[in-house]
Amino acid sequence: EAGVTQSPTHLIKTRGQQATLRCSPISGHTSVYWYQQALGLGLQFLLWYDEGEERNRGNFPPRFSGRQFPNYSSELNVNALELEDSALYLCASSFTRNIQYFGAGTRLSVL
Amino acid sequence: EDKVVQSPLSLVVHEGDTVTLNCSYEVTNFRSLLWYKQEKKAPTFLFMLTSSGIEKKSGRLSSILDKKELFSILNITATQTGDSAVYLCAVDNAGGTSYGKLTFGQGTILTVHP
């Protein structure tokens, strides 16, 4: 069974650009979660989508947004990139509110 | 605000040693505590604990939760170099503004030397 898949693996952008990160959940999972893991910091919760709706968001500015598609895959969009947005972005999926399983992440570098 | 604190932050041992990793938490609506192992990028699930005093075991790894004292420990016996990783503790909140999110600790970096 395929795990959570994320693309791209690496993404290099410059300040002010927009980044789009993608996540495909484990088959049968309806919830997708996004976390940011910046260097020296723990995993910080960004967003939770379930059945196509945003259910909760963390303490991040509105330029962090996303959506969940009818097939339960998800996109994370980061607008007006800043240097401090450089981090590993991890996606996780779960069936309803059960155990969250993580993907390998997208490493975003903002120059 | 929910808080998870892990100790020690780093640990260096030799193969065959036994290690104990600690996790204490403060949450408003506790639902469960989870342990993950992060080697390169993807945190991999180890245990989910919901009840006090019931040990979860998988091979050389075991974990237990104390809901009265608000902590959990992760034990690894007969450590191997493959156990070298960051071990993450996270708490799942049952409601309120933290509903649905995992609150993570800083992680414990375990290094096992041959």
PDB file of C-alpha atoms in Angstrom:
ATOM      1  CA  GLU A   1       0.000   0.000   0.000  1.00  0.00           C
ATOM      2  CA  ALA A   2       1.389   3.396  -0.989  1.00  0.00           C
ATOM      3  CA  GLY A   3       2.117   5.829   1.800  1.00  0.00           C
ATOM      4  CA  VAL A   4       1.644   9.578   1.804  1.00  0.00           C
ATOM      5  CA  THR A   5       3.371  11.055  -1.238  1.00  0.00           C
ATOM      6  CA  GLN A   6       4.525  14.637  -1.564  1.00  0.00           C
ATOM      7  CA  SER A   7       5.853  16.605  -4.501  1.00  0.00           C
ATOM      8  CA  PRO A   8       8.153  18.130  -5.346  1.00  0.00           C
ATOM      9  CA  THR A   9      10.939  16.811  -3.128  1.00  0.00           C
ATOM     10  CA  HIS A  10      12.810  20.084  -3.313  1.00  0.00           C
ATOM     11  CA  LEU A  11      11.657  23.541  -4.334  1.00  0.00           C
ATOM     12  CA  ILE A  12      13.801  26.633  -4.727  1.00  0.00           C
ATOM     13  CA  LYS A  13      12.126  30.034  -4.941  1.00  0.00           C
ATOM     14  CA  THR A  14      13.074  33.652  -4.490  1.00  0.00           C
ATOM     15  CA  ARG A  15      11.540  36.144  -2.097  1.00  0.00           C
ATOM     16  CA  GLY A  16       8.141  37.377  -3.167  1.00  0.00           C
ATOM     17  CA  GLN A  17       7.358  34.360  -5.357  1.00  0.00           C
ATOM     18  CA  GLN A  18       4.625  31.827  -4.748  1.00  0.00           C
ATOM     19  CA  ALA A  19       5.147  28.153  -3.950  1.00  0.00           C
ATOM     20  CA  THR A  20       2.731  25.268  -4.448  1.00  0.00           C
ATOM     21  CA  LEU A  21       3.271  21.987  -2.630  1.00  0.00           C
ATOM     22  CA  ARG A  22       1.251  18.835  -3.261  1.00  0.00           C
ATOM     23  CA  CYS A  23       0.232  15.882  -1.145  1.00  0.00           C
ATOM     24  CA  SER A  24      -1.529  12.613  -1.920  1.00  0.00           C
ATOM     25  CA  PRO A  25      -2.889  10.823   1.147  1.00  0.00           C
ATOM     26  CA  ILE A  26      -2.934   7.126   1.854  1.00  0.00           C
ATOM     27  CA  SER A  27      -5.799   5.484  -0.002  1.00  0.00           C
ATOM     28  CA  GLY A  28      -8.946   5.628   2.126  1.00  0.00           C
ATOM     29  CA  HIS A  29      -7.757   8.527   4.260  1.00  0.00           C
ATOM     30  CA  THR A  30      -9.977  11.577   4.187  1.00  0.00           C
ATOM     31  CA  SER A  31      -8.004  13.988   6.365  1.00  0.00           C
ATOM     32  CA  VAL A  32      -4.836  15.812   5.319  1.00  0.00           C
ATOM     33  CA  TYR A  33      -2.644  17.850   7.645  1.00  0.00           C
ATOM     34  CA  TRP A  34       0.213  20.219   6.847  1.00  0.00           C
ATOM     35  CA  TYR A  35       3.127  20.956   9.192  1.00  0.00           C
ATOM     36  CA  GLN A  36       6.173  23.183   8.911  1.00  0.00           C
ATOM     37  CA  GLN A  37       9.520  22.017  10.305  1.00  0.00           C
ATOM     38  CA  ALA A  38      11.970  24.911  10.265  1.00  0.00           C
ATOM     39  CA  LEU A  39      15.603  24.415  11.219  1.00  0.00           C
ATOM     40  CA  GLY A  40      15.948  24.293  14.972  1.00  0.00           C
ATOM     41  CA  LEU A  41      12.202  24.296  15.548  1.00  0.00           C
ATOM     42  CA  GLY A  42       9.792  21.465  16.098  1.00  0.00           C
ATOM     43  CA  LEU A  43       6.935  20.568  13.814  1.00  0.00           C
ATOM     44  CA  GLN A  44       4.417  23.397  13.726  1.00  0.00           C
ATOM     45  CA  PHE A  45       0.834  22.737  12.684  1.00  0.00           C
ATOM     46  CA  LEU A  46      -0.294  24.675   9.614  1.00  0.00           C
ATOM     47  CA  LEU A  47      -3.618  23.380   8.293  1.00  0.00           C
ATOM     48  CA  TRP A  48      -6.080  20.503   8.547  1.00  0.00           C
ATOM     49  CA  TYR A  49      -8.450  19.519   5.739  1.00  0.00           C
ATOM     50  CA  ASP A  50     -11.166  16.944   6.005  1.00  0.00           C
ATOM     51  CA  GLU A  51     -13.748  16.031   3.367  1.00  0.00           C
ATOM     52  CA  GLY A  52     -12.733  19.053   1.311  1.00  0.00           C
ATOM     53  CA  GLU A  53     -13.164  21.582   4.117  1.00  0.00           C
ATOM     54  CA  GLU A  54     -10.589  23.486   6.154  1.00  0.00           C
ATOM     55  CA  ARG A  55     -11.184  22.334   9.743  1.00  0.00           C
ATOM     56  CA  ASN A  56      -8.431  24.158  11.613  1.00  0.00           C
ATOM     57  CA  ARG A  57      -5.371  26.281  10.989  1.00  0.00           C
ATOM     58  CA  GLY A  58      -2.306  27.099  13.050  1.00  0.00           C
ATOM     59  CA  ASN A  59      -0.777  30.459  13.898  1.00  0.00           C
ATOM     60  CA  PHE A  60       0.442  31.284  10.416  1.00  0.00           C
ATOM     61  CA  PRO A  61      -0.344  34.347   8.293  1.00  0.00           C
ATOM     62  CA  PRO A  62      -3.058  34.205   5.606  1.00  0.00           C
ATOM     63  CA  ARG A  63      -0.467  33.922   2.841  1.00  0.00           C
ATOM     64  CA  PHE A  64      -0.312  30.258   3.850  1.00  0.00           C
ATOM     65  CA  SER A  65      -3.377  28.649   2.340  1.00  0.00           C
ATOM     66  CA  GLY A  66      -4.450  25.438   0.745  1.00  0.00           C
ATOM     67  CA  ARG A  67      -7.232  23.264  -0.431  1.00  0.00           C
ATOM     68  CA  GLN A  68      -8.339  19.664  -0.587  1.00  0.00           C
ATOM     69  CA  PHE A  69      -9.629  18.143  -3.797  1.00  0.00           C
ATOM     70  CA  PRO A  70     -12.502  15.657  -4.238  1.00  0.00           C
ATOM     71  CA  ASN A  71      -9.961  12.799  -4.412  1.00  0.00           C
ATOM     72  CA  TYR A  72      -8.656  13.961  -0.982  1.00  0.00           C
ATOM     73  CA  SER A  73      -5.293  15.114  -2.304  1.00  0.00           C
ATOM     74  CA  SER A  74      -4.228  18.538  -1.133  1.00  0.00           C
ATOM     75  CA  GLU A  75      -2.237  21.589  -2.108  1.00  0.00           C
ATOM     76  CA  LEU A  76      -0.425  24.028   0.148  1.00  0.00           C
ATOM     77  CA  ASN A  77       0.146  27.473  -1.318  1.00  0.00           C
ATOM     78  CA  VAL A  78       2.550  29.982   0.146  1.00  0.00           C
ATOM     79  CA  ASN A  79       2.306  33.469  -1.334  1.00  0.00           C
ATOM     80  CA  ALA A  80       4.780  36.347  -1.094  1.00  0.00           C
ATOM     81  CA  LEU A  81       7.566  34.052   0.065  1.00  0.00           C
ATOM     82  CA  GLU A  82       9.881  35.284   2.802  1.00  0.00           C
ATOM     83  CA  LEU A  83      13.319  33.973   3.721  1.00  0.00           C
ATOM     84  CA  GLU A  84      11.978  32.521   6.973  1.00  0.00           C
ATOM     85  CA  ASP A  85       9.556  30.324   5.022  1.00  0.00           C
ATOM     86  CA  SER A  86      12.522  28.086   4.199  1.00  0.00           C
ATOM     87  CA  ALA A  87      11.692  24.796   5.884  1.00  0.00           C
ATOM     88  CA  LEU A  88      10.648  21.186   5.434  1.00  0.00           C
ATOM     89  CA  TYR A  89       6.907  21.020   4.820  1.00  0.00           C
ATOM     90  CA  LEU A  90       5.386  17.748   5.915  1.00  0.00           C
ATOM     91  CA  CYS A  91       2.001  16.416   4.969  1.00  0.00           C
ATOM     92  CA  ALA A  92       0.196  13.767   6.981  1.00  0.00           C
ATOM     93  CA  SER A  93      -3.028  11.871   6.397  1.00  0.00           C
ATOM     94  CA  SER A  94      -5.431   9.973   8.587  1.00  0.00           C
ATOM     95  CA  PHE A  95      -8.719   8.151   8.416  1.00  0.00           C
ATOM     96  CA  THR A  96     -11.117  10.509  10.213  1.00  0.00           C
ATOM     97  CA  ARG A  97      -9.240  11.474  13.408  1.00  0.00           C
ATOM     98  CA  ASN A  98      -6.991   8.477  13.773  1.00  0.00           C
ATOM     99  CA  ILE A  99      -3.207   8.157  13.637  1.00  0.00           C
ATOM    100  CA  GLN A 100      -1.506  10.655  11.355  1.00  0.00           C
ATOM    101  CA  TYR A 101       0.949   9.122   8.877  1.00  0.00           C
ATOM    102  CA  PHE A 102       3.541  11.404   7.356  1.00  0.00           C
ATOM    103  CA  GLY A 103       5.056  11.843   3.931  1.00  0.00           C
ATOM    104  CA  ALA A 104       8.723  12.529   3.247  1.00  0.00           C
ATOM    105  CA  GLY A 105       8.142  16.252   2.877  1.00  0.00           C
ATOM    106  CA  THR A 106       9.017  19.047   0.504  1.00  0.00           C
ATOM    107  CA  ARG A 107      12.162  21.009   1.255  1.00  0.00           C
ATOM    108  CA  LEU A 108      11.417  24.645   0.371  1.00  0.00           C
ATOM    109  CA  SER A 109      14.362  27.009   0.052  1.00  0.00           C
ATOM    110  CA  VAL A 110      13.696  30.725  -0.340  1.00  0.00           C
ATOM    111  CA  LEU A 111      16.626  32.739  -1.651  1.00  0.00           C
TER     112      LEU A 111
ATOM    113  CA  GLU B   1      -1.693  26.871  24.956  1.00  0.00           C
ATOM    114  CA  ASP B   2      -0.799  23.195  24.598  1.00  0.00           C
ATOM    115  CA  LYS B   3       2.797  22.361  25.457  1.00  0.00           C
ATOM    116  CA  VAL B   4       4.981  19.283  25.000  1.00  0.00           C
ATOM    117  CA  VAL B   5       8.495  19.072  26.439  1.00  0.00           C
ATOM    118  CA  GLN B   6      10.941  16.287  25.692  1.00  0.00           C
ATOM    119  CA  SER B   7      14.115  15.376  27.521  1.00  0.00           C
ATOM    120  CA  PRO B   8      16.926  14.936  27.033  1.00  0.00           C
ATOM    121  CA  LEU B   9      17.332  16.969  23.855  1.00  0.00           C
ATOM    122  CA  SER B  10      20.180  14.738  22.758  1.00  0.00           C
ATOM    123  CA  LEU B  11      21.667  11.458  23.861  1.00  0.00           C
ATOM    124  CA  VAL B  12      24.764   9.559  22.765  1.00  0.00           C
ATOM    125  CA  VAL B  13      25.051   5.877  23.656  1.00  0.00           C
ATOM    126  CA  HIS B  14      26.834   2.732  22.516  1.00  0.00           C
ATOM    127  CA  GLU B  15      25.247  -0.268  20.907  1.00  0.00           C
ATOM    128  CA  GLY B  16      23.637  -2.522  23.462  1.00  0.00           C
ATOM    129  CA  ASP B  17      22.775   0.265  25.882  1.00  0.00           C
ATOM    130  CA  THR B  18      19.213   0.867  27.074  1.00  0.00           C
ATOM    131  CA  VAL B  19      17.786   4.366  26.757  1.00  0.00           C
ATOM    132  CA  THR B  20      14.767   6.133  28.226  1.00  0.00           C
ATOM    133  CA  LEU B  21      13.285   9.152  26.498  1.00  0.00           C
ATOM    134  CA  ASN B  22      10.903  11.435  28.371  1.00  0.00           C
ATOM    135  CA  CYS B  23       7.906  13.471  27.295  1.00  0.00           C
ATOM    136  CA  SER B  24       5.800  15.720  29.520  1.00  0.00           C
ATOM    137  CA  TYR B  25       2.741  17.595  28.368  1.00  0.00           C
ATOM    138  CA  GLU B  26       0.128  20.185  29.237  1.00  0.00           C
ATOM    139  CA  VAL B  27      -2.993  20.129  27.121  1.00  0.00           C
ATOM    140  CA  THR B  28      -6.523  21.346  27.648  1.00  0.00           C
ATOM    141  CA  ASN B  29      -8.356  18.322  26.209  1.00  0.00           C
ATOM    142  CA  PHE B  30      -6.088  15.280  26.054  1.00  0.00           C
ATOM    143  CA  ARG B  31      -7.018  12.679  23.471  1.00  0.00           C
ATOM    144  CA  SER B  32      -3.848  10.669  22.883  1.00  0.00           C
ATOM    145  CA  LEU B  33      -0.049  10.814  22.928  1.00  0.00           C
ATOM    146  CA  LEU B  34       1.977   9.606  19.968  1.00  0.00           C
ATOM    147  CA  TRP B  35       5.625   8.739  19.437  1.00  0.00           C
ATOM    148  CA  TYR B  36       7.313   9.049  16.045  1.00  0.00           C
ATOM    149  CA  LYS B  37      10.818   8.286  14.776  1.00  0.00           C
ATOM    150  CA  GLN B  38      12.308  10.715  12.254  1.00  0.00           C
ATOM    151  CA  GLU B  39      15.452   9.526  10.487  1.00  0.00           C
ATOM    152  CA  LYS B  40      15.781  11.639   7.373  1.00  0.00           C
ATOM    153  CA  LYS B  41      12.506  13.349   6.613  1.00  0.00           C
ATOM    154  CA  ALA B  42       9.287  11.386   7.143  1.00  0.00           C
ATOM    155  CA  PRO B  43       8.373  10.815  10.797  1.00  0.00           C
ATOM    156  CA  THR B  44       7.334   7.185  11.105  1.00  0.00           C
ATOM    157  CA  PHE B  45       4.682   6.177  13.609  1.00  0.00           C
ATOM    158  CA  LEU B  46       5.761   4.145  16.625  1.00  0.00           C
ATOM    159  CA  PHE B  47       3.033   4.179  19.287  1.00  0.00           C
ATOM    160  CA  MET B  48      -0.251   5.784  20.224  1.00  0.00           C
ATOM    161  CA  LEU B  49      -1.131   5.873  23.920  1.00  0.00           C
ATOM    162  CA  THR B  50      -4.514   6.768  25.323  1.00  0.00           C
ATOM    163  CA  SER B  51      -4.753   5.004  28.682  1.00  0.00           C
ATOM    164  CA  SER B  52      -2.534   5.273  31.743  1.00  0.00           C
ATOM    165  CA  GLY B  53      -0.380   2.386  32.830  1.00  0.00           C
ATOM    166  CA  ILE B  54      -0.795   0.196  29.762  1.00  0.00           C
ATOM    167  CA  GLU B  55       2.551  -0.543  28.153  1.00  0.00           C
ATOM    168  CA  LYS B  56       2.749  -0.653  24.394  1.00  0.00           C
ATOM    169  CA  LYS B  57       5.539  -2.814  23.029  1.00  0.00           C
ATOM    170  CA  SER B  58       7.086  -3.411  19.639  1.00  0.00           C
ATOM    171  CA  GLY B  59      10.269  -5.433  19.561  1.00  0.00           C
ATOM    172  CA  ARG B  60      12.906  -3.598  21.561  1.00  0.00           C
ATOM    173  CA  LEU B  61      10.767  -0.475  21.905  1.00  0.00           C
ATOM    174  CA  SER B  62       8.159   0.102  24.564  1.00  0.00           C
ATOM    175  CA  SER B  63       6.200   3.067  25.845  1.00  0.00           C
ATOM    176  CA  ILE B  64       3.889   3.913  28.708  1.00  0.00           C
ATOM    177  CA  LEU B  65       1.680   6.836  29.639  1.00  0.00           C
ATOM    178  CA  ASP B  66       0.931   8.402  33.018  1.00  0.00           C
ATOM    179  CA  LYS B  67      -2.128  10.641  32.687  1.00  0.00           C
ATOM    180  CA  LYS B  68      -2.032  11.694  36.308  1.00  0.00           C
ATOM    181  CA  GLU B  69       1.531  13.012  36.165  1.00  0.00           C
ATOM    182  CA  LEU B  70       1.164  14.032  32.505  1.00  0.00           C
ATOM    183  CA  PHE B  71       4.152  12.267  31.018  1.00  0.00           C
ATOM    184  CA  SER B  72       5.202   9.370  28.857  1.00  0.00           C
ATOM    185  CA  ILE B  73       8.433   7.459  28.414  1.00  0.00           C
ATOM    186  CA  LEU B  74       9.840   5.625  25.438  1.00  0.00           C
ATOM    187  CA  ASN B  75      12.292   2.843  26.207  1.00  0.00           C
ATOM    188  CA  ILE B  76      14.679   1.286  23.738  1.00  0.00           C
ATOM    189  CA  THR B  77      16.592  -1.774  24.902  1.00  0.00           C
ATOM    190  CA  ALA B  78      19.729  -3.261  23.312  1.00  0.00           C
ATOM    191  CA  THR B  79      20.148  -0.221  21.082  1.00  0.00           C
ATOM    192  CA  GLN B  80      21.494  -0.598  17.560  1.00  0.00           C
ATOM    193  CA  THR B  81      23.044   1.942  15.190  1.00  0.00           C
ATOM    194  CA  GLY B  82      19.806   1.842  13.210  1.00  0.00           C
ATOM    195  CA  ASP B  83      18.024   3.361  16.206  1.00  0.00           C
ATOM    196  CA  SER B  84      19.902   6.628  15.605  1.00  0.00           C
ATOM    197  CA  ALA B  85      17.208   9.184  14.816  1.00  0.00           C
ATOM    198  CA  VAL B  86      15.152  12.018  16.224  1.00  0.00           C
ATOM    199  CA  TYR B  87      12.335  10.746  18.421  1.00  0.00           C
ATOM    200  CA  LEU B  88       9.282  12.961  18.468  1.00  0.00           C
ATOM    201  CA  CYS B  89       6.517  13.042  21.028  1.00  0.00           C
ATOM    202  CA  ALA B  90       3.176  14.610  20.095  1.00  0.00           C
ATOM    203  CA  VAL B  91      -0.136  15.150  21.788  1.00  0.00           C
ATOM    204  CA  ASP B  92      -3.505  15.039  20.062  1.00  0.00           C
ATOM    205  CA  ASN B  93      -6.093  17.450  21.416  1.00  0.00           C
ATOM    206  CA  ALA B  94      -9.744  16.436  21.628  1.00  0.00           C
ATOM    207  CA  GLY B  95     -11.274  19.843  21.139  1.00  0.00           C
ATOM    208  CA  GLY B  96     -11.120  23.603  21.291  1.00  0.00           C
ATOM    209  CA  THR B  97      -8.811  25.630  19.100  1.00  0.00           C
ATOM    210  CA  SER B  98      -6.277  22.799  19.034  1.00  0.00           C
ATOM    211  CA  TYR B  99      -8.752  20.297  17.635  1.00  0.00           C
ATOM    212  CA  GLY B 100      -7.270  18.089  14.964  1.00  0.00           C
ATOM    213  CA  LYS B 101      -3.672  19.199  15.293  1.00  0.00           C
ATOM    214  CA  LEU B 102      -0.731  17.421  16.841  1.00  0.00           C
ATOM    215  CA  THR B 103       1.397  19.481  19.205  1.00  0.00           C
ATOM    216  CA  PHE B 104       4.980  18.264  19.002  1.00  0.00           C
ATOM    217  CA  GLY B 105       7.886  18.427  21.403  1.00  0.00           C
ATOM    218  CA  GLN B 106      11.336  19.546  20.284  1.00  0.00           C
ATOM    219  CA  GLY B 107      12.467  15.985  19.789  1.00  0.00           C
ATOM    220  CA  THR B 108      15.283  13.917  21.283  1.00  0.00           C
ATOM    221  CA  ILE B 109      18.275  13.295  19.024  1.00  0.00           C
ATOM    222  CA  LEU B 110      19.546   9.779  19.722  1.00  0.00           C
ATOM    223  CA  THR B 111      22.962   8.757  18.427  1.00  0.00           C
ATOM    224  CA  VAL B 112      24.035   5.148  18.824  1.00  0.00           C
ATOM    225  CA  HIS B 113      27.723   4.420  18.274  1.00  0.00           C
ATOM    226  CA  PRO B 114      28.941   0.937  17.288  1.00  0.00           C
TER     227      PRO B 114
END
